[in-house]
Amino acid sequence: MYLTDKVSSIISLLCGDEYFEDKKVIAAFPFAYKPTRFGKIIVTVSPHGIEAENISAGGHCLYGKASVSVDVFVPHETGSSVVNDVIEHIIDAVADTRPCTIKVSPVSSKDELSSYTASCVLTYKSLIEFGGNNG
């Protein structure tokens, strides 16, 4: 599926960046909430949403926006300012994928996870094809 491919692409880009060598970059599964306390920086990548419309008469040609969410979790003892450093490196790492918009949430504290967190939503405009090698 389009978003699954985009998530995999972003994970590969981040894992290939030497800045993320000592960090854990994983695909997030938002429907399996399992609170845990993080011992190191965690970056999760997950589908955020699709907004598309059919642009062909009688065909199945969709054009629109697909968004991917990249969430950063930094242990409290590491410090909240590190969240912004990680977000900056994420934006730098995915710049060549040409997102049309990037939205970053404010840093917040998740006491149940003993971490600071922020989200970065990357939105891409393109033709959207469904049913690829993942769907």
Short mmCIF file of C-alpha atoms in Angstrom, two decimals:
data_model
loop_
_atom_site.label_atom_id
_atom_site.label_comp_id
_atom_site.label_asym_id
_atom_site.label_seq_id
_atom_site.Cartn_x
_atom_site.Cartn_y
_atom_site.Cartn_z
CA MET A 1 0.00 0.00 0.00
CA TYR A 2 1.15 3.54 -0.69
CA LEU A 3 1.54 4.62 2.94
CA THR A 4 3.26 1.39 3.95
CA ASP A 5 5.79 1.94 1.16
CA LYS A 6 6.29 5.57 2.24
CA VAL A 7 6.79 4.50 5.89
CA SER A 8 9.34 1.87 4.83
CA SER A 9 11.14 4.42 2.65
CA ILE A 10 11.44 6.93 5.50
CA ILE A 11 12.62 4.25 7.94
CA SER A 12 15.32 3.21 5.44
CA LEU A 13 16.45 6.81 5.00
CA LEU A 14 16.68 7.39 8.75
CA CYS A 15 18.44 4.08 9.41
CA GLY A 16 20.97 4.92 6.70
CA ASP A 17 21.83 8.24 8.34
CA GLU A 18 24.79 7.95 10.73
CA TYR A 19 23.11 10.33 13.22
CA PHE A 20 20.51 7.63 13.93
CA GLU A 21 23.03 4.77 14.46
CA ASP A 22 22.66 4.91 18.26
CA LYS A 23 18.88 5.42 18.12
CA LYS A 24 16.09 2.94 17.51
CA VAL A 25 13.99 3.66 14.38
CA ILE A 26 10.90 1.45 14.05
CA ALA A 27 7.50 1.29 12.38
CA ALA A 28 4.81 2.31 14.85
CA PHE A 29 1.66 0.31 15.30
CA PRO A 30 -0.81 2.83 16.78
CA PHE A 31 -3.50 0.26 17.55
CA ALA A 32 -1.23 -1.74 19.84
CA TYR A 33 -0.62 0.78 22.63
CA LYS A 34 1.89 -0.66 25.06
CA PRO A 35 3.29 1.91 27.48
CA THR A 36 6.90 1.32 28.36
CA ARG A 37 9.76 3.38 29.73
CA PHE A 38 12.39 4.07 27.11
CA GLY A 39 16.07 3.69 27.93
CA LYS A 40 17.24 5.40 24.74
CA ILE A 41 15.92 7.63 21.98
CA ILE A 42 13.14 5.96 19.96
CA VAL A 43 11.85 7.16 16.58
CA THR A 44 8.61 5.61 15.30
CA VAL A 45 7.23 5.99 11.78
CA SER A 46 3.58 5.33 10.94
CA PRO A 47 0.91 6.15 8.35
CA HIS A 48 -0.91 9.37 9.25
CA GLY A 49 -3.56 9.62 6.53
CA ILE A 50 -4.53 9.98 2.89
CA GLU A 51 -6.69 12.56 1.16
CA ALA A 52 -7.19 11.79 -2.52
CA GLU A 53 -9.61 12.28 -5.38
CA ASN A 54 -10.16 10.55 -8.69
CA ILE A 55 -8.78 12.75 -11.47
CA SER A 56 -9.74 10.62 -14.47
CA ALA A 57 -13.07 10.04 -16.11
CA GLY A 58 -14.00 6.38 -15.72
CA GLY A 59 -10.61 5.35 -14.40
CA HIS A 60 -8.86 4.84 -11.14
CA CYS A 61 -6.26 7.58 -11.12
CA LEU A 62 -6.05 9.18 -7.70
CA TYR A 63 -4.16 12.36 -6.93
CA GLY A 64 -3.84 13.78 -3.49
CA LYS A 65 -1.90 13.98 -0.27
CA ALA A 66 -0.51 11.19 1.87
CA SER A 67 0.94 11.88 5.30
CA VAL A 68 3.43 9.98 7.43
CA SER A 69 3.93 10.64 11.13
CA VAL A 70 7.39 10.42 12.68
CA ASP A 71 7.29 10.44 16.49
CA VAL A 72 10.32 11.02 18.67
CA PHE A 73 10.66 9.78 22.26
CA VAL A 74 13.61 10.98 24.36
CA PRO A 75 14.16 9.73 27.93
CA HIS A 76 13.64 12.43 30.57
CA GLU A 77 17.25 12.13 31.74
CA THR A 78 18.49 12.97 28.21
CA GLY A 79 16.68 16.34 28.21
CA SER A 80 13.85 17.91 26.26
CA SER A 81 16.11 19.95 23.95
CA VAL A 82 17.34 16.71 22.35
CA VAL A 83 13.85 16.18 20.88
CA ASN A 84 14.32 19.23 18.65
CA ASP A 85 17.79 18.04 17.61
CA VAL A 86 16.35 14.69 16.53
CA ILE A 87 13.46 16.38 14.66
CA GLU A 88 15.96 18.61 12.80
CA HIS A 89 17.94 15.54 11.74
CA ILE A 90 14.75 13.79 10.59
CA ILE A 91 13.81 16.77 8.42
CA ASP A 92 17.33 16.88 6.99
CA ALA A 93 17.32 13.12 6.30
CA VAL A 94 13.98 13.17 4.43
CA ALA A 95 14.50 16.46 2.56
CA ASP A 96 15.28 14.65 -0.71
CA THR A 97 11.87 12.91 -0.57
CA ARG A 98 10.37 16.39 -1.17
CA PRO A 99 7.49 16.60 1.30
CA CYS A 100 5.12 19.44 0.38
CA THR A 101 4.47 20.25 4.05
CA ILE A 102 6.15 19.44 7.33
CA LYS A 103 4.34 20.04 10.61
CA VAL A 104 6.10 19.64 13.95
CA SER A 105 4.23 19.51 17.24
CA PRO A 106 5.49 21.19 20.40
CA VAL A 107 7.64 19.09 22.71
CA SER A 108 5.60 17.56 25.53
CA SER A 109 6.29 15.26 28.45
CA LYS A 110 4.82 11.76 28.70
CA ASP A 111 5.23 10.81 32.33
CA GLU A 112 3.91 7.27 31.76
CA LEU A 113 6.77 6.73 29.30
CA SER A 114 9.34 8.76 31.27
CA SER A 115 10.09 10.63 28.06
CA TYR A 116 9.74 13.85 26.14
CA THR A 117 8.04 13.56 22.79
CA ALA A 118 7.16 15.45 19.61
CA SER A 119 5.66 14.49 16.26
CA CYS A 120 6.69 15.47 12.77
CA VAL A 121 4.06 14.95 10.06
CA LEU A 122 5.40 14.78 6.51
CA THR A 123 2.86 15.29 3.73
CA TYR A 124 3.45 14.35 0.10
CA LYS A 125 1.41 15.25 -2.99
CA SER A 126 1.40 12.72 -5.79
CA LEU A 127 -0.47 10.16 -7.80
CA ILE A 128 -1.47 7.49 -5.31
CA GLU A 129 -1.37 3.87 -6.37
CA PHE A 130 -2.91 1.22 -4.15
CA GLY A 131 -2.24 -2.49 -4.11
CA GLY A 132 1.54 -2.42 -4.62
CA ASN A 133 3.84 -5.05 -3.17
CA ASN A 134 2.39 -4.45 0.32
CA GLY A 135 -1.28 -4.55 -0.42
#
